[in-house]
Amino acid sequence: MWTNLPRVLTLVVRGFALTLAVLTTVVVIRTLTFPSYQTSPPECKTTDPDFIPADEERLARFTSAIQFQTVSYERGVGTPQELLKFVRFIQESFPTIHSSPLVRREVVGNYSLLYRVEGSDGSLEPYMLASHLDVVPITQEASWEAPPFSGQVRDGYIYGRGTIDAKHSLMGSLEAVEFLLSRGHQPKRTLYLAFGHDEETGGHFGAKVIGDVLTERGEKIAFILDEGTPVGDGLMPGVSKPVAMVSVSEKGIVDVKLKVQAEGGHGSMPARKSAIGILARAVQKLEDNPHPSMFGTGPEARMLEYVATEMTLPYRMLASNLWLFSPLVAWVYAKKPQTNAFARTTTALTSFTAGVKDNVIAPEAEAVVDHRIHPMQTVEEVLEFDRKVIDDARVMLEVKGSLPPSPVSPHGKDSPTYTVLQETIQQIFPDALVTPTFMVANTDTRHYWNLSSAIYRFNPYVMTPSDLPRFHGLNERISVRNYERVMNFYYHLIVNMDKPLEVKRHGHEDEL
Ligand SMILES: N[C@@H](Cc1ccccc1)C(=O)O
Ligand SMILES: CCCCCC(=O)O
Ligand SMILES: [Zn+2]
Ligand SMILES: [Zn+2]
């Protein structure tokens, strides 16, 4: 048997060499021939007659909008008086919109706004531009470079809570419509502007009512665009150009309350195990055992393939051969929070409450875990995984709220709605690439799923890695240049949506 060893070894080495040669050939061919998904429409220039400048008047309107402290705290707990003042301010700030016979304005759910701008061609299905009136509470107030509700302009940036989430798109879309109507332009296609007042607490009293009202009217919407992923500059490993990330789906959510109850009593006679200790061990296990990587199974894979041809060679080789390199790319993505969120269901320990007094044994301890569910997983799978990881009957799990991952909207060269969005983006961001992705956070669009199958989440501004912590965080701000892009993006989208939704090229519909 040993005499055959050289023969067996030779065969194994030959087989291995042949496999390697085939794999290398396939990788090289795919790398060199991978398709490009990019187009290059005519650029919007600041010298165009229909360019909307961020002039003094428009900046003043935007900075005033930031000053309304429309904070949402908990579901059903917001700042109604501020919302009413903000809604009145909007009415006063856009006289052409609010006096036009083409415009119907409704206050929905007491504070949310629904505008319908009648198009001249009733045969074209309406579309919707969405945003929200409310903002999240301030954190680290003392450390802000400018007061958080000042709207102060410093070094070309407008500072304040809501500047990038999401009063930029609320005011920017209104400025675009005001500009169009004041030039005597009636859109061909009817459009809705939908502004919820409680998006930051789930939209249950705002966007949900807007969705119900439009559903009751049997309204079918061709295309919905809400806040979402930005034009990332330096956000995607291996891509030097800015990447406009259009979210065609959004992760699900499940907020799980963990609870442990134990004997209370005097701090001088503690039991061996306490409610706090048991719960602390449970949450530590959750933190130490992230949910499995789903990288390569959902929209995140297409995100890379859409920019593969624009990547530096090593990344281009990986992106055009995910069939082989997905595990390696998943490992790279797992290294940073903002990219890890694309690879798996995330686990965020967002609260831990226990104890009443220093010398009293805490009779119970509670913690909340905020999971954002990868589009290819279900709520039940996430809960099952948590139970297995915690593996302690003393820890009770209660679902505080959940939302499955959203349906995936059409995209690719054969999707008219994705194409009109891509072309509009490239008019405003001529050197940006456009790619589909999914939202790692959530939006009001959860309440619009039955209105349209073409729902996109996109913020028409450029974000760098240093901007990401500003979302819901310290020193939220938007550059004047970015705010100008926001207004012109909505203007061009409205103009482009006046054309029939058709596809200029033929390819293969991208199914995820
Ligand atoms: N935009 C909010 C929406 C939300 C509100 C409340 C709970 C969950 C999600 C977020 O992503 O955090
Ligand atoms: C920019 C994306 C924001 C996610 C939805 C929100 O927090 O309002
Ligand atoms: Zn937000
Ligand atoms: Zn928002």
Coordinates of C-alpha atoms and ligand atoms in Angstrom, one line a residue:
M1 CA 0.0 0.0 0.0
W2 CA 2.9 2.4 0.8
T3 CA 4.5 1.8 -2.6
N4 CA 1.4 3.6 -4.1
L5 CA 1.9 6.6 -1.9
P6 CA 3.9 8.6 -4.5
R7 CA 1.2 7.9 -7.1
V8 CA -1.7 8.9 -4.7
L9 CA 0.3 12.0 -3.7
T10 CA 0.9 12.9 -7.4
L11 CA -2.8 12.5 -8.2
V12 CA -3.8 14.7 -5.2
V13 CA -1.3 17.4 -6.1
R14 CA -2.4 17.3 -9.8
G15 CA -6.0 17.5 -8.7
F16 CA -5.3 20.4 -6.4
A17 CA -3.3 22.3 -9.1
L18 CA -6.0 21.8 -11.6
T19 CA -8.7 23.0 -9.2
L20 CA -6.6 26.1 -8.4
A21 CA -6.0 26.8 -12.1
V22 CA -9.8 26.6 -12.9
L23 CA -10.7 28.8 -9.9
T24 CA -8.0 31.3 -10.8
T25 CA -9.2 31.4 -14.4
V26 CA -12.9 31.9 -13.4
V27 CA -11.9 34.6 -10.9
V28 CA -9.8 36.5 -13.4
I29 CA -12.4 36.3 -16.2
R30 CA -15.2 37.4 -13.9
T31 CA -13.1 40.3 -12.5
L32 CA -12.3 41.5 -16.0
T33 CA -15.7 41.1 -17.5
F34 CA -18.0 42.0 -14.6
P35 CA -20.9 44.3 -15.8
S36 CA -21.1 48.0 -14.9
Y37 CA -24.4 49.3 -13.5
Q38 CA -23.5 53.0 -13.8
T39 CA -25.0 55.6 -16.1
S40 CA -24.1 59.2 -16.7
P41 CA -27.1 61.6 -17.3
P42 CA -26.6 65.4 -17.8
E43 CA -25.3 67.1 -14.7
C44 CA -27.3 69.8 -12.8
K45 CA -25.1 72.9 -12.7
T46 CA -25.2 75.9 -10.3
T47 CA -25.4 78.0 -13.5
D48 CA -28.6 76.3 -14.7
P49 CA -31.6 78.7 -14.9
D50 CA -33.6 76.3 -12.8
F51 CA -30.9 75.8 -10.1
I52 CA -32.2 76.4 -6.6
P53 CA -29.5 78.3 -4.6
A54 CA -29.4 78.0 -0.8
D55 CA -29.8 81.7 -0.6
E56 CA -30.3 83.8 2.5
E57 CA -34.1 83.4 2.4
R58 CA -34.1 79.7 2.1
L59 CA -31.4 79.3 4.7
A60 CA -33.4 81.4 7.1
R61 CA -36.4 79.2 6.6
F62 CA -34.3 76.1 7.2
T63 CA -32.6 77.5 10.3
S64 CA -36.0 78.6 11.7
A65 CA -37.3 75.1 11.1
I66 CA -34.5 73.7 13.2
Q67 CA -35.5 75.9 16.1
F68 CA -38.8 74.1 16.7
Q69 CA -38.0 71.6 19.4
T70 CA -40.3 68.9 18.0
V71 CA -38.8 66.1 20.2
S72 CA -40.4 62.6 20.3
Y73 CA -39.7 60.9 23.6
E74 CA -41.7 57.7 23.9
R75 CA -44.6 56.2 21.8
G76 CA -47.4 58.7 22.2
V77 CA -45.2 61.1 24.2
G78 CA -43.9 64.1 22.1
T79 CA -44.1 67.9 22.0
P80 CA -47.5 68.7 20.6
Q81 CA -47.2 72.5 21.1
E82 CA -43.9 72.6 19.2
L83 CA -45.4 70.5 16.5
L84 CA -48.3 72.8 16.1
K85 CA -46.0 75.8 15.9
F86 CA -43.8 74.1 13.4
V87 CA -46.8 73.2 11.2
R88 CA -48.0 76.8 11.3
F89 CA -44.5 78.0 10.4
I90 CA -44.5 75.7 7.4
Q91 CA -47.9 77.1 6.3
E92 CA -46.5 80.7 6.5
S93 CA -43.2 79.9 4.9
F94 CA -44.5 78.5 1.6
P95 CA -47.3 80.8 0.4
T96 CA -47.4 79.5 -3.2
I97 CA -47.9 75.9 -2.0
H98 CA -50.5 76.9 0.5
S99 CA -52.5 79.2 -1.8
S100 CA -52.3 77.0 -5.0
P101 CA -55.5 75.4 -6.3
L102 CA -53.4 72.4 -7.3
V103 CA -52.5 71.7 -3.6
R104 CA -54.7 69.9 -1.1
R105 CA -53.3 69.9 2.5
E106 CA -54.5 67.7 5.2
V107 CA -53.5 67.5 8.9
V108 CA -53.6 63.8 9.7
G109 CA -53.4 62.2 13.1
N110 CA -53.6 65.7 14.7
Y111 CA -50.0 66.8 13.7
S112 CA -48.9 64.9 10.6
L113 CA -49.1 66.6 7.2
L114 CA -50.3 65.1 3.9
Y115 CA -50.0 67.3 0.8
R116 CA -51.4 66.3 -2.6
V117 CA -50.1 68.3 -5.6
E118 CA -52.5 67.6 -8.5
G119 CA -50.8 66.6 -11.7
S120 CA -52.0 67.6 -15.1
D121 CA -52.0 64.0 -16.4
G122 CA -54.3 61.9 -14.3
S123 CA -53.2 58.7 -16.1
L124 CA -49.8 58.8 -14.4
E125 CA -49.8 57.0 -11.0
P126 CA -49.0 59.4 -8.1
Y127 CA -45.7 59.1 -6.1
M128 CA -44.8 60.1 -2.6
L129 CA -41.9 62.1 -1.0
A130 CA -41.9 61.4 2.7
S131 CA -40.1 62.8 5.7
H132 CA -40.8 63.6 9.3
L133 CA -41.5 66.6 11.5
D134 CA -40.0 65.2 14.8
V135 CA -36.5 64.8 16.1
V136 CA -34.8 62.7 18.8
P137 CA -33.9 64.2 22.2
I138 CA -30.6 66.0 22.7
T139 CA -27.7 64.2 24.2
Q140 CA -24.5 65.7 25.7
E141 CA -26.0 69.2 25.4
A142 CA -23.0 70.9 27.0
S143 CA -20.6 69.5 24.4
W144 CA -22.4 70.9 21.3
E145 CA -20.3 73.3 19.2
A146 CA -23.5 75.4 18.7
P147 CA -26.8 75.2 20.7
P148 CA -28.7 72.1 19.5
F149 CA -31.8 73.9 18.5
S150 CA -30.1 77.1 17.3
G151 CA -29.8 76.3 13.6
Q152 CA -26.6 78.4 13.9
V153 CA -24.5 78.5 10.7
R154 CA -20.7 78.0 11.4
D155 CA -18.0 77.4 8.9
G156 CA -20.5 76.5 6.1
Y157 CA -22.5 74.1 8.4
I158 CA -25.9 74.5 9.8
Y159 CA -26.0 73.0 13.3
G160 CA -28.9 71.5 15.1
R161 CA -31.0 68.4 15.9
G162 CA -32.9 67.5 12.8
T163 CA -30.5 69.0 10.2
I164 CA -29.7 65.5 8.8
D165 CA -32.6 63.6 10.3
A166 CA -34.8 64.8 8.8
K167 CA -35.8 68.4 8.5
H168 CA -33.4 68.7 5.6
S169 CA -35.7 66.6 3.4
L170 CA -38.9 68.0 4.8
M171 CA -37.8 71.6 4.1
G172 CA -35.9 70.6 1.0
S173 CA -38.9 69.0 -0.7
L174 CA -41.1 71.9 0.2
E175 CA -38.6 74.4 -1.2
A176 CA -38.6 72.3 -4.5
V177 CA -42.4 72.3 -4.8
E178 CA -42.6 76.0 -3.9
F179 CA -39.9 76.8 -6.5
L180 CA -41.8 74.8 -9.2
L181 CA -45.2 76.2 -8.5
S182 CA -44.0 79.8 -8.2
R183 CA -42.6 79.4 -11.7
G184 CA -46.1 78.5 -12.9
H185 CA -45.1 74.8 -13.5
Q186 CA -47.8 72.2 -12.9
P187 CA -46.3 68.8 -12.5
K188 CA -47.7 66.2 -14.9
R189 CA -47.7 63.4 -12.3
T190 CA -49.6 63.9 -9.0
L191 CA -47.3 63.8 -6.0
Y192 CA -47.9 63.4 -2.3
L193 CA -45.7 65.0 0.4
A194 CA -46.1 63.0 3.6
F195 CA -44.6 64.2 6.9
G196 CA -45.1 62.1 10.0
H197 CA -44.9 63.7 13.4
D198 CA -43.7 60.7 15.5
E199 CA -41.3 58.8 13.2
E200 CA -38.7 58.6 16.0
T201 CA -41.1 56.6 18.1
G202 CA -42.3 54.3 15.4
G203 CA -44.8 56.4 13.5
H204 CA -47.8 54.7 15.1
F205 CA -49.9 57.9 15.4
G206 CA -48.5 59.8 12.3
A207 CA -47.3 57.8 9.3
K208 CA -49.5 54.9 10.2
V209 CA -52.6 57.2 10.0
I210 CA -51.3 58.6 6.7
G211 CA -51.0 55.0 5.4
D212 CA -54.5 54.1 6.6
V213 CA -56.0 57.2 5.0
L214 CA -54.4 56.5 1.6
T215 CA -55.3 52.8 1.8
E216 CA -59.0 53.6 2.6
R217 CA -59.0 55.9 -0.5
G218 CA -57.7 52.9 -2.6
E219 CA -54.7 55.0 -3.6
K220 CA -51.9 53.2 -5.4
I221 CA -48.5 54.8 -5.3
A222 CA -45.9 54.3 -8.1
F223 CA -42.9 55.1 -6.0
I224 CA -42.2 56.2 -2.4
L225 CA -39.0 58.0 -1.3
D226 CA -38.3 58.6 2.4
E227 CA -35.2 59.4 4.4
G228 CA -32.5 56.7 4.2
T229 CA -28.9 55.9 3.4
P230 CA -26.7 58.8 2.2
V231 CA -24.2 59.4 -0.6
G232 CA -21.3 57.8 1.3
D233 CA -17.8 59.3 0.8
G234 CA -15.2 56.9 2.3
L235 CA -17.9 54.7 3.8
M236 CA -17.4 51.7 1.5
P237 CA -14.1 49.8 1.7
G238 CA -12.3 49.7 -1.6
V239 CA -14.3 52.4 -3.3
S240 CA -12.6 55.8 -3.8
K241 CA -15.6 57.5 -5.4
P242 CA -18.7 58.6 -3.4
V243 CA -21.4 55.9 -3.4
A244 CA -25.1 56.8 -3.4
M245 CA -26.6 54.0 -1.4
V246 CA -30.3 53.5 -2.3
S247 CA -32.0 51.4 0.3
V248 CA -34.4 48.9 -1.4
S249 CA -35.2 47.3 2.0
E250 CA -34.8 47.9 5.6
K251 CA -33.9 45.7 8.5
G252 CA -36.5 44.4 10.9
I253 CA -36.6 45.2 14.6
V254 CA -37.2 43.3 17.7
D255 CA -36.8 45.0 21.0
V256 CA -36.5 42.3 23.7
K257 CA -37.0 43.0 27.4
L258 CA -35.0 40.6 29.6
K259 CA -36.2 40.3 33.2
V260 CA -34.9 38.5 36.3
Q261 CA -36.7 38.4 39.6
A262 CA -35.1 37.2 42.8
E263 CA -35.4 37.6 46.6
G264 CA -35.1 41.1 47.9
G265 CA -33.9 41.9 51.4
H266 CA -31.2 43.6 53.4
G267 CA -27.9 44.4 51.7
S268 CA -26.0 42.9 54.6
M269 CA -27.3 39.3 53.9
P270 CA -27.1 38.8 50.1
A271 CA -27.8 35.4 48.5
R272 CA -25.0 33.9 46.4
K273 CA -26.7 35.0 43.1
S274 CA -28.5 38.3 42.6
A275 CA -31.0 39.4 40.0
I276 CA -28.5 42.0 38.8
G277 CA -25.7 39.4 38.5
I278 CA -27.9 36.8 36.7
L279 CA -29.0 39.4 34.2
A280 CA -25.6 40.9 33.8
R281 CA -24.3 37.4 32.8
A282 CA -27.2 37.0 30.4
V283 CA -26.5 40.2 28.6
Q284 CA -22.8 39.5 28.5
K285 CA -23.5 36.2 26.7
L286 CA -25.6 38.1 24.1
E287 CA -22.9 40.6 23.6
D288 CA -20.2 37.9 23.3
N289 CA -22.2 35.8 20.8
P290 CA -23.2 38.0 17.9
H291 CA -25.9 36.6 15.6
P292 CA -24.6 34.6 12.6
S293 CA -23.2 36.4 9.6
M294 CA -25.8 36.5 6.8
F295 CA -23.3 38.3 4.5
G296 CA -23.8 37.4 0.8
T297 CA -27.4 36.2 1.2
G298 CA -29.2 39.5 0.8
P299 CA -29.1 43.0 -0.7
E300 CA -25.6 43.6 0.8
A301 CA -24.1 41.3 -1.8
R302 CA -25.7 43.3 -4.7
M303 CA -24.3 46.5 -3.1
L304 CA -20.8 45.3 -3.8
E305 CA -21.6 43.9 -7.2
Y306 CA -23.1 47.2 -8.4
V307 CA -19.8 49.0 -7.7
A308 CA -17.3 46.2 -8.4
T309 CA -16.1 47.7 -11.7
E310 CA -15.2 50.9 -9.9
M311 CA -13.1 49.3 -7.1
T312 CA -9.4 49.0 -6.7
L313 CA -8.3 45.7 -8.1
P314 CA -8.0 43.6 -5.0
Y315 CA -11.6 44.7 -3.9
R316 CA -12.8 44.4 -7.5
M317 CA -11.6 40.8 -7.5
L318 CA -13.5 40.1 -4.2
A319 CA -16.7 41.9 -5.2
S320 CA -17.0 40.2 -8.6
N321 CA -16.4 36.8 -7.0
L322 CA -18.5 36.7 -3.9
W323 CA -19.4 33.1 -4.8
L324 CA -15.9 32.4 -3.6
F325 CA -14.8 35.3 -1.3
S326 CA -18.0 36.0 0.6
P327 CA -16.6 34.7 3.9
L328 CA -13.5 36.9 3.6
V329 CA -15.6 40.0 2.8
A330 CA -17.9 39.2 5.7
W331 CA -14.9 39.1 8.0
V332 CA -13.8 42.6 6.7
Y333 CA -17.3 44.0 7.1
A334 CA -17.6 42.6 10.7
K335 CA -14.7 44.8 11.9
K336 CA -16.6 48.1 12.0
P337 CA -20.1 48.9 13.5
Q338 CA -21.4 50.7 10.4
T339 CA -20.4 47.8 8.1
N340 CA -21.1 44.9 10.5
A341 CA -24.7 46.1 10.5
F342 CA -24.9 45.0 6.8
A343 CA -23.6 41.5 7.6
R344 CA -25.8 40.3 10.4
T345 CA -28.7 40.9 12.8
T346 CA -27.2 43.4 15.3
T347 CA -27.5 43.2 19.1
A348 CA -27.5 46.5 21.0
L349 CA -27.9 46.5 24.7
T350 CA -29.7 49.8 25.1
S351 CA -30.9 49.8 28.7
F352 CA -30.2 48.1 32.1
T353 CA -32.3 49.1 35.1
A354 CA -32.1 47.6 38.6
G355 CA -31.9 48.5 42.2
V356 CA -33.8 51.0 44.4
K357 CA -31.2 51.8 47.2
D358 CA -27.6 51.1 48.1
N359 CA -28.5 48.9 51.0
V360 CA -31.5 47.1 49.5
I361 CA -31.1 43.8 47.5
A362 CA -32.7 44.5 44.0
P363 CA -35.8 42.2 43.8
E364 CA -35.6 42.5 40.0
A365 CA -33.4 43.6 37.1
E366 CA -34.5 44.5 33.6
A367 CA -32.5 45.1 30.4
V368 CA -33.6 45.9 26.8
V369 CA -31.9 44.6 23.7
D370 CA -32.4 46.4 20.4
H371 CA -32.0 43.9 17.5
R372 CA -32.1 45.2 13.9
I373 CA -32.8 42.0 11.8
H374 CA -31.0 41.2 8.6
P375 CA -33.4 41.1 5.6
M376 CA -32.9 37.4 5.3
Q377 CA -33.9 36.5 8.8
T378 CA -37.1 36.4 10.8
V379 CA -38.1 37.8 14.2
E380 CA -38.6 34.2 15.5
E381 CA -35.2 33.1 14.4
V382 CA -33.6 36.0 16.3
L383 CA -35.6 35.2 19.5
E384 CA -34.7 31.5 19.3
F385 CA -31.0 32.4 19.0
D386 CA -31.2 34.7 22.0
R387 CA -32.9 32.0 24.1
K388 CA -30.2 29.5 23.2
V389 CA -27.3 31.9 23.9
I390 CA -28.8 33.0 27.3
D391 CA -29.7 29.4 28.3
D392 CA -30.9 30.4 31.7
A393 CA -34.6 29.7 32.8
R394 CA -34.3 32.5 35.4
V395 CA -34.1 35.1 32.6
M396 CA -37.5 35.9 31.1
L397 CA -37.7 37.3 27.6
E398 CA -40.6 39.6 26.5
V399 CA -40.9 41.1 23.1
K400 CA -41.5 44.9 23.5
G401 CA -42.0 45.5 19.8
S402 CA -41.1 43.9 16.6
L403 CA -41.2 44.5 12.8
P404 CA -40.1 42.0 10.2
P405 CA -37.6 43.0 7.6
S406 CA -39.3 44.9 4.8
P407 CA -40.1 43.6 1.3
V408 CA -37.3 44.3 -1.2
S409 CA -38.1 46.9 -3.7
P410 CA -37.4 46.5 -7.4
H411 CA -34.0 47.7 -8.6
G412 CA -31.5 47.1 -11.4
K413 CA -31.5 48.1 -15.1
D414 CA -35.0 46.9 -15.7
S415 CA -36.7 48.8 -12.8
P416 CA -38.1 52.1 -14.1
T417 CA -38.5 53.5 -10.5
Y418 CA -34.9 52.6 -9.5
T419 CA -33.6 53.9 -12.8
V420 CA -35.3 57.3 -12.4
L421 CA -33.9 57.6 -8.9
Q422 CA -30.4 56.6 -10.1
E423 CA -30.5 59.1 -13.0
T424 CA -31.7 61.9 -10.7
I425 CA -28.9 61.1 -8.2
Q426 CA -26.3 61.2 -10.9
Q427 CA -27.5 64.6 -12.0
I428 CA -26.9 66.0 -8.6
F429 CA -23.9 63.8 -7.7
P430 CA -22.2 63.4 -11.0
D431 CA -19.1 61.6 -9.7
A432 CA -21.1 59.2 -7.5
L433 CA -21.8 55.6 -8.1
V434 CA -25.3 54.4 -7.3
T435 CA -25.9 51.1 -5.6
P436 CA -28.8 49.3 -3.9
T437 CA -28.4 48.5 -0.3
F438 CA -30.6 48.2 2.8
M439 CA -31.3 50.4 5.8
V440 CA -29.8 49.3 9.0
A441 CA -32.2 51.6 10.8
N442 CA -35.9 52.0 10.2
T443 CA -38.2 54.6 8.7
D444 CA -41.9 55.5 8.5
T445 CA -42.1 53.5 5.3
R446 CA -43.0 50.5 7.5
H447 CA -46.5 52.0 7.4
Y448 CA -46.6 52.3 3.6
W449 CA -45.8 48.7 2.5
N450 CA -49.3 48.1 1.1
L451 CA -49.3 51.4 -0.9
S452 CA -46.4 50.6 -3.2
S453 CA -43.9 47.8 -3.9
A454 CA -41.3 50.5 -5.0
I455 CA -40.2 52.0 -1.7
Y456 CA -36.8 53.6 -1.5
R457 CA -34.9 55.1 1.5
F458 CA -32.3 57.6 0.4
N459 CA -30.8 60.9 1.8
P460 CA -29.5 63.2 -1.0
Y461 CA -26.5 64.4 0.9
V462 CA -22.8 63.4 1.1
M463 CA -21.7 61.8 4.4
T464 CA -18.2 60.9 5.5
P465 CA -17.4 58.4 8.4
S466 CA -17.1 61.3 10.8
D467 CA -20.7 62.3 10.1
L468 CA -22.2 59.0 11.1
P469 CA -22.0 59.5 14.9
R470 CA -24.0 62.8 14.4
F471 CA -27.2 60.8 13.6
H472 CA -29.1 61.0 16.9
G473 CA -25.8 62.1 18.4
L474 CA -23.6 65.1 19.2
N475 CA -23.2 68.1 16.9
E476 CA -25.7 67.0 14.2
R477 CA -25.2 69.3 11.3
I478 CA -25.5 69.6 7.5
S479 CA -23.3 71.7 5.2
V480 CA -25.0 74.5 3.3
R481 CA -23.7 72.8 0.1
N482 CA -25.5 69.6 1.1
Y483 CA -28.7 71.4 1.9
E484 CA -28.5 73.0 -1.6
R485 CA -28.1 69.5 -3.1
V486 CA -31.2 68.3 -1.2
M487 CA -33.4 71.0 -2.7
N488 CA -32.1 70.5 -6.2
F489 CA -32.4 66.7 -5.9
Y490 CA -36.1 66.9 -5.1
Y491 CA -36.6 69.5 -7.9
H492 CA -35.0 67.2 -10.5
L493 CA -36.8 64.1 -9.2
I494 CA -40.2 65.9 -9.6
V495 CA -39.2 67.0 -13.2
N496 CA -38.0 63.5 -14.0
M497 CA -41.1 61.9 -12.6
D498 CA -43.1 63.9 -15.1
K499 CA -41.8 61.6 -17.8
P500 CA -43.4 58.2 -18.2
L501 CA -41.8 55.5 -16.1
E502 CA -40.0 53.4 -18.7
V503 CA -36.8 51.5 -19.1
K504 CA -34.4 52.7 -21.8
R505 CA -32.3 49.5 -21.8
H506 CA -33.0 45.8 -21.5
G507 CA -31.2 43.6 -19.1
H508 CA -32.3 41.0 -16.5
E509 CA -34.5 42.1 -13.7
D510 CA -32.5 41.9 -10.6
E511 CA -34.0 39.5 -8.1
L512 CA -32.3 39.4 -4.8
Ligands
LIG1 N1 -35.7 56.0 12.7 C1 -36.0 55.3 13.9 C2 -37.3 54.5 13.8 C3 -37.6 53.7 15.0 C4 -38.3 54.3 16.0 C5 -38.7 53.6 17.2 C6 -38.2 52.2 17.3 C7 -37.5 51.7 16.2 C8 -37.1 52.4 15.1 C9 -34.8 54.3 14.1 O1 -34.4 53.7 13.2 O2 -34.4 54.1 15.3
LIG2 C1 -30.9 58.6 8.1 C2 -31.6 57.4 8.5 C3 -32.4 57.6 9.8 C4 -33.2 56.4 10.1 C5 -34.5 56.7 10.6 C6 -34.5 57.7 11.8 O1 -33.7 57.5 12.8 O2 -35.1 58.7 11.7
ZN3 ZN -33.9 59.5 13.5
ZN4 ZN -35.4 60.2 10.5

